[in-house]
PDB file of C-alpha atoms and ligand atoms in Angstrom:
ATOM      1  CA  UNK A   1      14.652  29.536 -92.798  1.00 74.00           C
ATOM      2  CA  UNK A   2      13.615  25.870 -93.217  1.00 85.00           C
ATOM      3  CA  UNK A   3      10.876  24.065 -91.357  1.00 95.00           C
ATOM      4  CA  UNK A   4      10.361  20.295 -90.566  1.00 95.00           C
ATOM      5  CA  UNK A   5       7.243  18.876 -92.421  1.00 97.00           C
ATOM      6  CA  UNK A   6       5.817  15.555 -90.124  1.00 97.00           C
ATOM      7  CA  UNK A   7       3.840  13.323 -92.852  1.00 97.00           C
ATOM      8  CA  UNK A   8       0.886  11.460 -90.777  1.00 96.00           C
ATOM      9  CA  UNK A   9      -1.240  10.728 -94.005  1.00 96.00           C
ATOM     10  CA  UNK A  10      -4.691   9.518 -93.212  1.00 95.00           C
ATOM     11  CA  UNK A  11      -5.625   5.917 -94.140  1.00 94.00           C
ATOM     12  CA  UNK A  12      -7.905   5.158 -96.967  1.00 94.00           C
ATOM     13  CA  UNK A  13      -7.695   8.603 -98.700  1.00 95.00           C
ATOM     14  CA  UNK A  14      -8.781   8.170-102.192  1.00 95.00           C
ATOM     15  CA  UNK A  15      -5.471   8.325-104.924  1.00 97.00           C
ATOM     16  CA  UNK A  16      -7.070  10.686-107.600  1.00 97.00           C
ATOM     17  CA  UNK A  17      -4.985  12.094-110.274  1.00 98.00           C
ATOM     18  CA  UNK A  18      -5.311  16.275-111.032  1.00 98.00           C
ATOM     19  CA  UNK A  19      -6.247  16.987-114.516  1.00 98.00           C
ATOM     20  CA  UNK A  20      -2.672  17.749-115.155  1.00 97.00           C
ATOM     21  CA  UNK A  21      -2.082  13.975-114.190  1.00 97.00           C
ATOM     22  CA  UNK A  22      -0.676  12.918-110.746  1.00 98.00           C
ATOM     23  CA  UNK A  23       1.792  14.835-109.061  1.00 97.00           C
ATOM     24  CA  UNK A  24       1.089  18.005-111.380  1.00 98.00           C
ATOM     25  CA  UNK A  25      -0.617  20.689-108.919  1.00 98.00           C
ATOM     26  CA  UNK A  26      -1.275  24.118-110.124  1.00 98.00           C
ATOM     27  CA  UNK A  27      -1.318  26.347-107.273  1.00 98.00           C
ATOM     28  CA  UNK A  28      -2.125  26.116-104.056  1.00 98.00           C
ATOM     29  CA  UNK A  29      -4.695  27.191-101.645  1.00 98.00           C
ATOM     30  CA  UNK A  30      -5.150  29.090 -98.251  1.00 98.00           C
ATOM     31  CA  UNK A  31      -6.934  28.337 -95.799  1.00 98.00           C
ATOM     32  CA  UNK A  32      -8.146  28.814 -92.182  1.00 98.00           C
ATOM     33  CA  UNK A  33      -9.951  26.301 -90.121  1.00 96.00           C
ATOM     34  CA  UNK A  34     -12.589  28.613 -88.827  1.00 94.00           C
ATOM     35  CA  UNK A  35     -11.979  26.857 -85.739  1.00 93.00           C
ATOM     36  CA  UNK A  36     -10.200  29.133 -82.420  1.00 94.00           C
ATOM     37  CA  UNK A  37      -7.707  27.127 -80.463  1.00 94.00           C
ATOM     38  CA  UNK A  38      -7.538  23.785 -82.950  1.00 96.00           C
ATOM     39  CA  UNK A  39      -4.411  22.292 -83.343  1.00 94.00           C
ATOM     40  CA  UNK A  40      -2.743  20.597 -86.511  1.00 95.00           C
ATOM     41  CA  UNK A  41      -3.354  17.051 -84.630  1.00 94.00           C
ATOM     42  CA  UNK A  42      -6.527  17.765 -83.647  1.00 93.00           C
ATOM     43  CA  UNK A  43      -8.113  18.837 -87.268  1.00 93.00           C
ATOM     44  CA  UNK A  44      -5.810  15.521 -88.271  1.00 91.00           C
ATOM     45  CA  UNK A  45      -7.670  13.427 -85.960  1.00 91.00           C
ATOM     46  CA  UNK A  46     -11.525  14.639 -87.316  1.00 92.00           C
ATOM     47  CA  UNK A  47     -10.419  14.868 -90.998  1.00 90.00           C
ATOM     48  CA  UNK A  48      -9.225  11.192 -90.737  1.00 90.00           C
ATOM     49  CA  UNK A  49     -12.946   9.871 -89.551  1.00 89.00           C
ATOM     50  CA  UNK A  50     -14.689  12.951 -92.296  1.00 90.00           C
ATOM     51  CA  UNK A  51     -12.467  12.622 -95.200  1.00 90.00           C
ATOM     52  CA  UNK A  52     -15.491  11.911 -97.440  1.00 87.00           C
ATOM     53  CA  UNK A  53     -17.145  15.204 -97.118  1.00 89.00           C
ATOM     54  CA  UNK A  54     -13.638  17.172 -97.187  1.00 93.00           C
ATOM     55  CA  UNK A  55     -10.098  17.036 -96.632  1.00 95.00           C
ATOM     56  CA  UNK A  56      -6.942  18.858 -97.612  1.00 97.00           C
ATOM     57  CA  UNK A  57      -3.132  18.011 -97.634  1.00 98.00           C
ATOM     58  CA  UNK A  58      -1.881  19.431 -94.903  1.00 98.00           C
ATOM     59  CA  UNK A  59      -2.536  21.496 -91.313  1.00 97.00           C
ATOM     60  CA  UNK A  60      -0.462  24.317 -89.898  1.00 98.00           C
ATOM     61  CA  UNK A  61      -0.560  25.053 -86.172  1.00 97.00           C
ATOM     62  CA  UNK A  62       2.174  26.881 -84.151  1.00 97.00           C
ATOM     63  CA  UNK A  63       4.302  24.040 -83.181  1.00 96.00           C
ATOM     64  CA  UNK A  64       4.315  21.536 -86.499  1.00 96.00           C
ATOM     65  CA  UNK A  65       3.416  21.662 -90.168  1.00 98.00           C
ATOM     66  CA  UNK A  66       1.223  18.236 -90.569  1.00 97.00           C
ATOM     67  CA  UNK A  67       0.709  16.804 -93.734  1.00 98.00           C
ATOM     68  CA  UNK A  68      -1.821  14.168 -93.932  1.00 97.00           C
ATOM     69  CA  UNK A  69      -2.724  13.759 -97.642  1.00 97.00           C
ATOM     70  CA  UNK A  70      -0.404  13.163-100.655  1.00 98.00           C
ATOM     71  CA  UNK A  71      -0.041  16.284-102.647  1.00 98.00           C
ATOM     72  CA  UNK A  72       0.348  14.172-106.186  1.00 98.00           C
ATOM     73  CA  UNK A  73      -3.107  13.271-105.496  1.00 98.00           C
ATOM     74  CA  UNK A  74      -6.452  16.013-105.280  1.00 97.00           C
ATOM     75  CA  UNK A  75      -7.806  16.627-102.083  1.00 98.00           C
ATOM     76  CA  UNK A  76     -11.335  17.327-101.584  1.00 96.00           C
ATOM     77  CA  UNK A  77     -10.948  21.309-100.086  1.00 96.00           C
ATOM     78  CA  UNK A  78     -12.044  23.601-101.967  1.00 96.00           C
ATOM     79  CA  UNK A  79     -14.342  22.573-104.799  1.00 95.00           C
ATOM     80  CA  UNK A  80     -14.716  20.284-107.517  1.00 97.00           C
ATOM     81  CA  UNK A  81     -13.165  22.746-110.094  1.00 97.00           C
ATOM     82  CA  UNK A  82     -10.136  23.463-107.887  1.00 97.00           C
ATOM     83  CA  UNK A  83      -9.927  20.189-106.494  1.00 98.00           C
ATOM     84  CA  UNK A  84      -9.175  18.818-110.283  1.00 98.00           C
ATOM     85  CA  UNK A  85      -7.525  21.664-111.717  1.00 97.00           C
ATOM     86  CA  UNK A  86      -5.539  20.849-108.833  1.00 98.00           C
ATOM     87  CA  UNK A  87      -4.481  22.577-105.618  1.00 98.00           C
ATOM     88  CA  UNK A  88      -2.326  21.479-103.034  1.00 98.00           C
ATOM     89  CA  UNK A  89      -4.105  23.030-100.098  1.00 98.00           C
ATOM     90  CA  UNK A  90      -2.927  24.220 -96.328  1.00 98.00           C
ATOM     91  CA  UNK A  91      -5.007  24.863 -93.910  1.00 98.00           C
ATOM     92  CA  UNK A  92      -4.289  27.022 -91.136  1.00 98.00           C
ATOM     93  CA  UNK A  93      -5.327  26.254 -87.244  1.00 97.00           C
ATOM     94  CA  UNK A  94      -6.398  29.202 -85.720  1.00 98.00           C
ATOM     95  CA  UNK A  95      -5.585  30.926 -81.844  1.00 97.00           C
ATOM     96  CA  UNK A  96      -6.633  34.263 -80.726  1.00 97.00           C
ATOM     97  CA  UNK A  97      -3.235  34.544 -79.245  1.00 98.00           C
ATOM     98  CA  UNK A  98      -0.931  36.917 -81.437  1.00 98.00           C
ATOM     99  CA  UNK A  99       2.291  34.950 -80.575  1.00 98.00           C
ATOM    100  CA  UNK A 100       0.741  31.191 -81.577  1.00 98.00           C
ATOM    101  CA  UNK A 101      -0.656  33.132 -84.672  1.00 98.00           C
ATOM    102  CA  UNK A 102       2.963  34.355 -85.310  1.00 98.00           C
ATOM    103  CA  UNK A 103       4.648  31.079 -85.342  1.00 98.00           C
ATOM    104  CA  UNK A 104       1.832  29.486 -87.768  1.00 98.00           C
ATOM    105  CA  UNK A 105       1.503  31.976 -89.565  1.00 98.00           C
ATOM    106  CA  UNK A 106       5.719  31.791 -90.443  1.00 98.00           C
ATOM    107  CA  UNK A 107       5.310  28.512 -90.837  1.00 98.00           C
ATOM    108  CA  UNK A 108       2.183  28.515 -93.356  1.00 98.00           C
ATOM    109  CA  UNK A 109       4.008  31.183 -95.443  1.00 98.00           C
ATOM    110  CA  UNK A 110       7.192  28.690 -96.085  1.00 98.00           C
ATOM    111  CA  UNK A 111       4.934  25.796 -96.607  1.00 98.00           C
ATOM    112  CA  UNK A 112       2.658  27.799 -99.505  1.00 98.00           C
ATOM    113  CA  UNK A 113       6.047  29.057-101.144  1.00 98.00           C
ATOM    114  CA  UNK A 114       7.585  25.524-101.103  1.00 98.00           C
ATOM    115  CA  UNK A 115       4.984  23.687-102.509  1.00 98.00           C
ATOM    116  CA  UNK A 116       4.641  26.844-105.097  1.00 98.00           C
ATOM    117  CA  UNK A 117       8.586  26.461-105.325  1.00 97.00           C
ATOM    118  CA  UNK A 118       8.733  22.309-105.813  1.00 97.00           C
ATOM    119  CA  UNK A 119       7.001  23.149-108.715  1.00 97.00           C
ATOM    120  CA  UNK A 120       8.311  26.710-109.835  1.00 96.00           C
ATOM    121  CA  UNK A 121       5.013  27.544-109.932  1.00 97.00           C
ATOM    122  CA  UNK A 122       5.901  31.203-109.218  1.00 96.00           C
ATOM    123  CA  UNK A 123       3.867  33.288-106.985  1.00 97.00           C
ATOM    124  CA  UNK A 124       0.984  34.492-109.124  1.00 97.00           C
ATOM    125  CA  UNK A 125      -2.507  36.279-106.906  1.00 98.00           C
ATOM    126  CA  UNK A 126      -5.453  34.457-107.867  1.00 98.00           C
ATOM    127  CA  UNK A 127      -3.644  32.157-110.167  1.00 98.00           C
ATOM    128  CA  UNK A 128      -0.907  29.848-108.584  1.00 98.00           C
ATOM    129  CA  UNK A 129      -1.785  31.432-105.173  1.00 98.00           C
ATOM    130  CA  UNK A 130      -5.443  31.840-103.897  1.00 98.00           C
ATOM    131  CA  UNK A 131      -7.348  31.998-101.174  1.00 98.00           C
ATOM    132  CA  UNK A 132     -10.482  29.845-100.581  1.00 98.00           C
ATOM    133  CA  UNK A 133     -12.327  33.248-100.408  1.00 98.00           C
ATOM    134  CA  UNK A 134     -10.729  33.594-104.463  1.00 98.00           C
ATOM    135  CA  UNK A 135     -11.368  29.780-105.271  1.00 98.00           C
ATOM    136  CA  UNK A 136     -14.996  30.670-104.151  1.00 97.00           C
ATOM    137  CA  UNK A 137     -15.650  33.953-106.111  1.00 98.00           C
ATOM    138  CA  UNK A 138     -13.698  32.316-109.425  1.00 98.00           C
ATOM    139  CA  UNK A 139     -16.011  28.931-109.477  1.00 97.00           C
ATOM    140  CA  UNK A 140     -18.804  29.638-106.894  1.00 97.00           C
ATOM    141  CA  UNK A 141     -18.694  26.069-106.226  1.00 96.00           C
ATOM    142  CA  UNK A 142     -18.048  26.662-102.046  1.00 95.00           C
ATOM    143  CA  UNK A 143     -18.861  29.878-100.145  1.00 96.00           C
ATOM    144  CA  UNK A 144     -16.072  30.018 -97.831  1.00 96.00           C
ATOM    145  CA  UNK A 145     -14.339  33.682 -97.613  1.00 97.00           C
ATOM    146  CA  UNK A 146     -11.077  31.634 -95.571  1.00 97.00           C
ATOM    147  CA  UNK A 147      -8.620  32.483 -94.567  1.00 98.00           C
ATOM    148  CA  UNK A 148      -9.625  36.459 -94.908  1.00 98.00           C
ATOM    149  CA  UNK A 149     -11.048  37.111 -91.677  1.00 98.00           C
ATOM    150  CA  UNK A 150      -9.078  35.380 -89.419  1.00 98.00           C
ATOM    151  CA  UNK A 151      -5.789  37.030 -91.261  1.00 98.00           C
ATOM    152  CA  UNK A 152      -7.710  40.365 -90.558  1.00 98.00           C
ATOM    153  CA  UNK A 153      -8.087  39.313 -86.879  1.00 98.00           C
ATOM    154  CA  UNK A 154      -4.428  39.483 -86.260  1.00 98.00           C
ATOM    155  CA  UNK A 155      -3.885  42.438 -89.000  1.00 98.00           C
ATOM    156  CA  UNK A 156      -2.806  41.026 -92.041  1.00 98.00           C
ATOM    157  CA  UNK A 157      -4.269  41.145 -95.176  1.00 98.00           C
ATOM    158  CA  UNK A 158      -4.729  38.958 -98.165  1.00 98.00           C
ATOM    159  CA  UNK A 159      -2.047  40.664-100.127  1.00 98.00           C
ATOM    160  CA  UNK A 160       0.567  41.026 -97.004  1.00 98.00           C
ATOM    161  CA  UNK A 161       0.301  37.340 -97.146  1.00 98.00           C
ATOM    162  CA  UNK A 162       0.442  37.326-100.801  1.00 98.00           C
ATOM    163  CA  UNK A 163       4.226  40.128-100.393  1.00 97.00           C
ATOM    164  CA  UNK A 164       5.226  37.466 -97.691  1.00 97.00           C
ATOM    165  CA  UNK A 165       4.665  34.036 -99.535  1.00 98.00           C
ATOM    166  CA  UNK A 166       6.600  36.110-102.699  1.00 96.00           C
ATOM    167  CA  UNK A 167       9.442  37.201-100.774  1.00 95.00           C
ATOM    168  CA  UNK A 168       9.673  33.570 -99.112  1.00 96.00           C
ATOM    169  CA  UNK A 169       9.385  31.880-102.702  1.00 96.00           C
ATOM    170  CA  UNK A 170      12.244  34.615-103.802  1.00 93.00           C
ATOM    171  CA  UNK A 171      14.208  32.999-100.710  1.00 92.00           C
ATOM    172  CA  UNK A 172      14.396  29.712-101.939  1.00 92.00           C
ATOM    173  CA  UNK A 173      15.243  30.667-105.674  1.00 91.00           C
ATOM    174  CA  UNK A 174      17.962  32.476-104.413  1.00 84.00           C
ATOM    175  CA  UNK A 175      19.387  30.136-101.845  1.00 84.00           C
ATOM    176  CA  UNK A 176      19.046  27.219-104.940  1.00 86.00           C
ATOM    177  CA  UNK A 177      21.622  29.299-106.927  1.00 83.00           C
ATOM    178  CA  UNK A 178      24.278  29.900-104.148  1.00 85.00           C
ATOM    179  CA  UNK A 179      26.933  27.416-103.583  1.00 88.00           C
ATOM    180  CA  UNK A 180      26.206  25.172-100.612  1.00 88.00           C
ATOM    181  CA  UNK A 181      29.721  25.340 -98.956  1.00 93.00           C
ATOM    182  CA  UNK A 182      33.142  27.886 -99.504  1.00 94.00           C
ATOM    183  CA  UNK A 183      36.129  27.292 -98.713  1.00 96.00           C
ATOM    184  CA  UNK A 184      38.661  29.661 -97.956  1.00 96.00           C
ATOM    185  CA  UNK A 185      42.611  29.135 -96.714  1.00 96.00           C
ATOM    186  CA  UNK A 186      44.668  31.600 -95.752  1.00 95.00           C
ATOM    187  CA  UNK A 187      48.479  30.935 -97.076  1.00 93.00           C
ATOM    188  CA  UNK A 188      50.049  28.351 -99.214  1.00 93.00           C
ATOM    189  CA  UNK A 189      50.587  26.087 -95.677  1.00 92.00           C
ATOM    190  CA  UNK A 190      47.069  25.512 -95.343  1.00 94.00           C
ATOM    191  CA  UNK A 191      46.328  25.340 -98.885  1.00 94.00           C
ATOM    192  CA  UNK A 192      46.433  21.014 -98.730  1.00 94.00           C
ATOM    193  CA  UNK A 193      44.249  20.986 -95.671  1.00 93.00           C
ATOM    194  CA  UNK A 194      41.180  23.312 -97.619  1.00 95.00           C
ATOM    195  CA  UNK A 195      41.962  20.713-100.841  1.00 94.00           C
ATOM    196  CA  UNK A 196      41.085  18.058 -98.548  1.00 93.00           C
ATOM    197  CA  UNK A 197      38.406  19.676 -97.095  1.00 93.00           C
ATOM    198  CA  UNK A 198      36.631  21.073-100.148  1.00 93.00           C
ATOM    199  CA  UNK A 199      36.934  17.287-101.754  1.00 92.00           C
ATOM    200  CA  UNK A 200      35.136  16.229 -98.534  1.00 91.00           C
ATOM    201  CA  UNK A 201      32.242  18.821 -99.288  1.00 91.00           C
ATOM    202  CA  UNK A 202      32.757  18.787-103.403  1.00 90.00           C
ATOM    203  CA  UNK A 203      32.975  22.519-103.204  1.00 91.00           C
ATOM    204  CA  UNK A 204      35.527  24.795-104.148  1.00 90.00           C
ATOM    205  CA  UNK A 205      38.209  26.830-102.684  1.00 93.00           C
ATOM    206  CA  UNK A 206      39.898  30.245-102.870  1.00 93.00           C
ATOM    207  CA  UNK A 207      42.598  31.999-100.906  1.00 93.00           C
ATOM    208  CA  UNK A 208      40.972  34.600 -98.632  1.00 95.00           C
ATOM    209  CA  UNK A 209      42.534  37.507 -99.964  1.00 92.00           C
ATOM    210  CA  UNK A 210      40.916  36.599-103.067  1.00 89.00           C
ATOM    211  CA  UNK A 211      37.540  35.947-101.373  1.00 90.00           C
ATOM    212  CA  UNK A 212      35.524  39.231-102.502  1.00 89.00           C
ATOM    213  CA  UNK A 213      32.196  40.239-100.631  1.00 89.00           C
ATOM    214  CA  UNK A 214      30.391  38.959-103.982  1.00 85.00           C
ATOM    215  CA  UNK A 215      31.890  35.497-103.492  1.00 89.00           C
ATOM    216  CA  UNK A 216      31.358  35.536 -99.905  1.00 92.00           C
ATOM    217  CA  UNK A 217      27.788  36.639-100.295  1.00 89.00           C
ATOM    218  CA  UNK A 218      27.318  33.765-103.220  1.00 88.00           C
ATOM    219  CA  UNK A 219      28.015  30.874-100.412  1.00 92.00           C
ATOM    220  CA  UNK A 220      25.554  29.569 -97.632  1.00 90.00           C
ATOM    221  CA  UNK A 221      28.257  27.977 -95.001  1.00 92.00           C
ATOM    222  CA  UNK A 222      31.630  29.020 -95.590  1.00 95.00           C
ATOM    223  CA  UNK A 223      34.904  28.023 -93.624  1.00 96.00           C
ATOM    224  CA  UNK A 224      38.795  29.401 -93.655  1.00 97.00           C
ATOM    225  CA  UNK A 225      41.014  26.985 -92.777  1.00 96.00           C
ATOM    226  CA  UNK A 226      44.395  29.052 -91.287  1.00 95.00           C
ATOM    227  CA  UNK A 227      44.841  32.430 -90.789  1.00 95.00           C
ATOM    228  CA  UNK A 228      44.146  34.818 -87.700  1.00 94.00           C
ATOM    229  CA  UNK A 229      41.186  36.054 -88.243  1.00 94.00           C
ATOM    230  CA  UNK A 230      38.209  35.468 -90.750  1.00 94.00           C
ATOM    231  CA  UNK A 231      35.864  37.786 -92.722  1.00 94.00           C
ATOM    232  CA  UNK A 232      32.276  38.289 -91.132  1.00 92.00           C
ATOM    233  CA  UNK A 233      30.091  34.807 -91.701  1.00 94.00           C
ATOM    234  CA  UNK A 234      32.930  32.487 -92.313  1.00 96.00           C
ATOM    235  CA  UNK A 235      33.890  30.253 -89.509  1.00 95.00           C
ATOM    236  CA  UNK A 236      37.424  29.774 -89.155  1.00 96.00           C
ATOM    237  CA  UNK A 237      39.120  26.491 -88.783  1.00 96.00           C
ATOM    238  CA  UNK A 238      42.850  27.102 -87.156  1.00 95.00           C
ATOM    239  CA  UNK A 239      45.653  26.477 -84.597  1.00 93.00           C
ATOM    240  CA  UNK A 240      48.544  28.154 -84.074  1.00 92.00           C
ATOM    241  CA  UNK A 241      50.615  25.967 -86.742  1.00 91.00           C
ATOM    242  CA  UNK A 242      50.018  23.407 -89.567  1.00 90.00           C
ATOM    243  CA  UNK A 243      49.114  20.863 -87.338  1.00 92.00           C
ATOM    244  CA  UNK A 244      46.817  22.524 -84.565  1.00 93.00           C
ATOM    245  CA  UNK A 245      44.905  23.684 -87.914  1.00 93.00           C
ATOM    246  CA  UNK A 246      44.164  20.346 -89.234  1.00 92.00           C
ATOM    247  CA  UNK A 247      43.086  19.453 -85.710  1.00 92.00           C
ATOM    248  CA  UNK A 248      40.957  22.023 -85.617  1.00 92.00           C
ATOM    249  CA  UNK A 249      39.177  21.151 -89.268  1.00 91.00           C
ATOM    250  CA  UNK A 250      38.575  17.207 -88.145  1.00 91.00           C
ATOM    251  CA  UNK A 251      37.498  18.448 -85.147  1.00 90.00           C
ATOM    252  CA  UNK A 252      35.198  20.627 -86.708  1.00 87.00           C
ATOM    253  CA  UNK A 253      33.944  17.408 -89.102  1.00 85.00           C
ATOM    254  CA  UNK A 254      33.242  15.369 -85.733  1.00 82.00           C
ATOM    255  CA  UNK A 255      36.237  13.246 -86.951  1.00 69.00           C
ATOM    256  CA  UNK A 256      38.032  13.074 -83.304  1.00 57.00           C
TER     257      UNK A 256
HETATM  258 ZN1   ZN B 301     -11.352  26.901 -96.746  1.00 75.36          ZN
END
């Protein structure tokens, strides 16, 4: 699962480096906007005129993730403390409706385990990871208790969000250590079209009877090229001879 992140950064934002120096974030933190029925553009729209009393980095709302400030700079979101130790920081629009809660919500869990991820920051409670409700209790420098209550609303908690972001983050580690692309051909005719096509995705191939559910499983997109039939999750590429089957793996590249 992958989402699209639309940068609209606000002009004028100040360019202040974390204590860590610029880029170097240490966590991140979660918000809520406190505000029913706001939407990523909206929150975009007053931040951009109120930036000098507060702003973060980015806004989740059912339909987009907006960022709107540069995460290798601070934002001003949740204290002076936080702000400097630095914290990239998310803030989530709100909707009493459980389905446009849903969809944010998804979305705000990828975003807080890929900026935790960019920076293998791992998924630490209260450390990489904390709520402004923890940033508030840790430096008593704001009194927000965000995004607590408005998780509760739609009954989740502080640590299902905590289990989610985790298992997200454990996601992307794992997807980073498969191979991109597979390839698998079925007899020794079909073996020149695969070489072609693994040199076309720099991957490597492997007969199919060799292909064991480990391999398989150690692959994102994988492809046979010849055969009959193909094991579950690989899409097969073939015609009923040699030359059908290269048809069928240009066609598949959008070559003809
Ligand atoms: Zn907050």
């Amino acid at each position: 699962m992958s989402y699209t992140i639309v940068q609209n950064f606000i002009p004028g934002l100040p360019k202040e480096a974390y204590d860590g120096g610029v880029g170097n974030y240490v966590g991140v933190v979660a918000h809520a906007t406190a505000n029913n029925g706001d939407s990523a553009d909206g929150e975009c729209n007053y931040e951009s005129t109120t930036w000098q009393n507060a702003f973060v980095h980015y806004f989740v709302d059912d339909q987009k993730i907006e960022q709107v400030a540069d995460t290798d700079y601070l934002c001003y979101g949740a204290g002076h403390t936080a702000n400097h130790l630095g914290y990239a920081q998310v803030e989530l629009c709100q909707s009493t409706d459980p389905g446009k809660f849903a969809a944010a919500y998804a979305q705000y869990v990828w975003l807080l385990a890929k900026l935790l991820y960019n920076r293998k920051l791992s998924v630490v409670d209260g450390v990489s990871l904390m709520s402004h409700a923890q940033v508030s209790a840790k430096w008593k420098e704001t009194d927000h208790q965000d995004p607590i209550d408005y998780l509760a609303s739609h009954g989740k908690t502080w640590a299902n969000l905590v289990a989610d972001v985790t298992a997200q983050y454990n996601e992307m580690e794992v997807n980073d250590l498969k191979l991109q692309t597979l390839i698998l051909y079925s007899g020794d005719a079909d073996l020149q079209i695969a070489a072609d096509l693994a040199q076309h995705f720099s991957c490597p191939i492997v007969q199919a009877v060799y292909a064991t559910a480990d391999l398989l499983s150690s692959a994102i997109t994988k492809y046979q090229v010849g055969g009959a039939s193909a094991p579950a999750g690989v899409t097969l590429l073939a015609g009923a001879d040699r030359f059908a089957t290269m048809k069928a793996v240009l066609k598949s590249l959008g070559e003809i």
